Amino acid sequence: MNDYGITWKHLASLILAVGATALVIEQAPAGDEAIFPMPAGKTYVNECGSCHTAFAPGLLPARSWRRMMAELANHFGEDASLDEPQHLAILKDLESLAADGPQANLRMRRISAAIPANAAPQRIIETGYFKYMHDEVPRHIWQRKKIGTPGNCIACHIRANEGRYGQGEVRIPPP
Amino acid sequence: MKRLIPLFALCIGLPAAAQTPQLILESLVAKAGPASVARGEQLYRGKSKAGKTADSCVACHTENPKAVGQHVKTFKAIDPLAPVAQKDRFTDPAKVEKWFKRNCQEVLDRPCTPQEKADFTAYMISVK
């Protein structure tokens, strides 16, 4: 026992407590980590993730998704049409998880705020948010064989189909 | 017995659609005639003048059906088509029909005939 009344036991529990707190902070998703909610179940990834990344609904506002879903038979020149039950289920998920949807987080609301109210963009890669987040990626990187286009999110964001775009989960494929 | 009930429920719950490539081929052949592996391979490798974004199957799936392909427009990687290399291929009849519908339209600008579907499937199964 010393003058301050601190024993090794006190010290040890203090260190433990600090360590535990650090762990909790480390593991808790930081409020601004780039994680987007994804529709539950496999339908979305199976149907909308077969030709490309299953884009997180939170990357576009609901009006964009409504228009896209109404034009699926001619979807960027391809037939992406769905049967009725799947169509309805996916539309519902897209609307509720959209950038301006009821469950939108701060990041998603920023995405939607940057899109003019009278616009219903169909391309994520043309949104201000996407361009801003990727303005440091040089052109020759996009042209790498395994990437090809900025729309190929999953080539770099390896967990994009789970809505995860955080910094620690980016792997740019080598040339 | 009570313990067996969940087990039964589990069996019934299995996806009804799960099939084998051989069974899928048989049901396609039943709607056409005997399948030809050679014709199927021709369809796979042939170039089409009607193609919108892709002029052939191999444009996305590559010359080797056991290799990982890449979508010509989205650049997404595509799992191999041959069941020998990708075990869930040709095991879901609805999925097989869906992609014949889309991709025949895409490459040939028309639906594939039942004969073409049977031939194509026979070729994919024959790849070893």
Coordinates of C-alpha atoms in Angstrom, one line a residue, chain A:
Chain A
M1 CA 0.0 0.0 0.0
N2 CA 1.5 3.4 -1.0
D3 CA 0.6 7.0 -0.1
Y4 CA -2.1 7.3 -2.8
G5 CA -3.9 4.2 -1.7
I6 CA -3.4 2.6 -5.1
T7 CA -2.7 -1.1 -5.1
W8 CA -1.6 -3.3 -7.9
K9 CA -5.1 -4.7 -7.9
H10 CA -6.5 -1.2 -8.5
L11 CA -4.1 -0.6 -11.3
A12 CA -4.8 -3.9 -12.9
S13 CA -8.5 -3.4 -13.0
L14 CA -8.0 0.1 -14.3
I15 CA -5.9 -1.2 -17.2
L16 CA -8.4 -3.9 -17.8
A17 CA -11.3 -1.3 -17.9
V18 CA -9.4 0.9 -20.3
G19 CA -8.6 -2.0 -22.5
A20 CA -12.2 -3.2 -22.5
T21 CA -13.5 0.3 -23.4
A22 CA -11.0 0.5 -26.3
L23 CA -12.2 -2.9 -27.5
V24 CA -15.8 -1.8 -27.4
I25 CA -15.0 1.4 -29.3
E26 CA -13.0 -0.6 -31.9
Q27 CA -15.8 -3.0 -32.5
A28 CA -18.8 -0.7 -32.4
P29 CA -19.6 0.5 -35.9
A30 CA -18.6 4.1 -35.8
G31 CA -21.6 6.3 -36.6
D32 CA -20.1 7.4 -39.9
E33 CA -18.8 4.0 -41.1
A34 CA -19.9 3.3 -44.7
I35 CA -22.4 0.5 -44.0
F36 CA -25.7 0.6 -45.8
P37 CA -28.7 -1.5 -44.8
M38 CA -29.5 -4.3 -47.2
P39 CA -32.8 -6.2 -47.9
A40 CA -33.2 -9.3 -45.8
G41 CA -33.1 -12.7 -47.4
K42 CA -31.4 -13.8 -50.7
T43 CA -33.9 -12.5 -53.3
Y44 CA -32.3 -9.1 -53.7
V45 CA -28.7 -10.4 -54.1
N46 CA -29.9 -13.3 -56.4
E47 CA -32.0 -11.1 -58.7
C48 CA -30.3 -7.7 -58.6
G49 CA -26.8 -9.0 -57.9
S50 CA -26.6 -11.4 -60.8
C51 CA -25.4 -9.1 -63.5
H52 CA -23.6 -6.6 -61.3
T53 CA -23.0 -5.7 -57.6
A54 CA -26.2 -5.8 -55.6
F55 CA -26.2 -2.0 -55.1
A56 CA -27.3 -0.8 -51.7
P57 CA -30.8 0.8 -51.8
G58 CA -29.4 3.7 -49.8
L59 CA -27.3 4.9 -52.7
L60 CA -30.4 6.3 -54.5
P61 CA -33.7 7.9 -53.5
A62 CA -36.9 6.0 -53.6
R63 CA -38.1 7.9 -56.7
S64 CA -35.1 6.6 -58.6
W65 CA -35.8 3.0 -57.7
R66 CA -39.5 3.3 -58.5
R67 CA -38.7 4.5 -62.0
M68 CA -36.1 1.8 -62.4
M69 CA -38.4 -1.0 -61.3
A70 CA -41.1 0.3 -63.7
E71 CA -38.7 -0.1 -66.6
L72 CA -37.0 -3.4 -65.8
A73 CA -37.9 -5.0 -69.1
N74 CA -35.5 -2.5 -70.7
H75 CA -33.0 -2.1 -68.0
F76 CA -29.9 -0.3 -69.5
G77 CA -30.7 -2.3 -72.7
E78 CA -31.2 -5.6 -70.9
D79 CA -34.2 -7.6 -69.7
A80 CA -34.1 -7.7 -65.9
S81 CA -37.8 -8.3 -65.5
L82 CA -39.0 -10.2 -62.4
D83 CA -42.1 -12.2 -61.6
E84 CA -44.8 -10.3 -59.8
P85 CA -44.2 -11.4 -56.2
Q86 CA -40.4 -10.8 -56.4
H87 CA -41.0 -7.5 -58.1
L88 CA -43.3 -6.3 -55.3
A89 CA -41.0 -7.5 -52.6
I90 CA -37.9 -5.9 -54.0
L91 CA -39.7 -2.6 -54.7
K92 CA -40.9 -2.5 -51.1
D93 CA -37.3 -3.1 -49.8
L94 CA -35.8 -0.5 -52.1
E95 CA -38.4 2.0 -51.0
S96 CA -37.9 1.4 -47.3
L97 CA -34.1 1.3 -47.4
A98 CA -33.7 4.2 -50.0
A99 CA -31.5 7.2 -49.4
D100 CA -34.6 9.2 -48.4
G101 CA -36.5 6.3 -46.9
P102 CA -37.8 6.0 -43.3
Q103 CA -34.7 4.1 -42.2
A104 CA -32.1 6.4 -43.7
N105 CA -29.0 7.2 -41.6
L106 CA -27.1 10.4 -41.8
R107 CA -24.9 9.3 -44.7
M108 CA -27.9 8.2 -46.7
R109 CA -29.7 11.5 -46.0
R110 CA -26.6 13.4 -47.3
I111 CA -26.7 11.3 -50.5
S112 CA -30.3 12.2 -51.1
A113 CA -29.9 15.8 -50.1
A114 CA -27.3 16.2 -52.9
I115 CA -29.8 15.0 -55.6
P116 CA -32.2 17.6 -57.0
A117 CA -35.8 16.9 -55.9
N118 CA -37.0 16.8 -59.5
A119 CA -34.4 14.3 -60.6
A120 CA -34.6 10.5 -60.4
P121 CA -31.1 9.5 -61.4
Q122 CA -30.7 5.9 -62.6
R123 CA -26.9 5.7 -62.3
I124 CA -25.3 5.7 -58.9
I125 CA -21.9 6.5 -60.5
E126 CA -23.3 9.8 -61.7
T127 CA -24.4 11.0 -58.3
G128 CA -22.5 13.8 -56.6
Y129 CA -21.8 11.5 -53.6
F130 CA -20.2 8.8 -55.7
K131 CA -18.1 11.2 -57.6
Y132 CA -17.0 13.0 -54.4
M133 CA -16.0 9.7 -52.7
H134 CA -14.0 8.5 -55.7
D135 CA -12.4 11.7 -57.0
E136 CA -9.0 10.5 -56.0
V137 CA -9.2 7.2 -57.9
P138 CA -7.2 7.8 -61.1
R139 CA -8.7 6.9 -64.5
H140 CA -6.2 4.1 -65.2
I141 CA -7.4 2.2 -62.1
W142 CA -11.0 2.1 -63.4
Q143 CA -9.6 0.6 -66.6
R144 CA -8.0 -2.4 -64.9
K145 CA -9.3 -5.6 -66.4
K146 CA -11.0 -6.8 -63.2
I147 CA -12.7 -3.4 -62.6
G148 CA -13.6 -2.1 -66.0
T149 CA -16.1 0.5 -64.8
P150 CA -16.8 2.5 -61.6
G151 CA -20.1 0.7 -61.4
N152 CA -18.3 -2.6 -60.6
C153 CA -18.3 -1.8 -56.9
I154 CA -17.6 -5.3 -55.7
A155 CA -14.4 -5.5 -57.6
C156 CA -12.9 -3.2 -55.0
H157 CA -15.4 -3.1 -52.1
I158 CA -15.3 -6.9 -51.5
R159 CA -18.3 -6.9 -49.2
A160 CA -20.4 -4.5 -51.3
N161 CA -23.2 -7.2 -51.5
E162 CA -23.6 -6.9 -47.7
G163 CA -23.8 -3.1 -48.0
R164 CA -20.3 -2.7 -46.6
Y165 CA -18.2 0.0 -48.2
G166 CA -15.9 0.9 -45.2
Q167 CA -12.3 1.8 -45.7
G168 CA -11.0 -1.4 -44.2
E169 CA -12.8 -3.5 -46.8
V170 CA -11.5 -1.9 -49.9
R171 CA -9.1 -4.1 -52.0
I172 CA -8.2 -2.6 -55.3
P173 CA -7.3 -5.5 -57.7
P174 CA -3.8 -5.4 -59.2
P175 CA -3.4 -4.7 -62.9

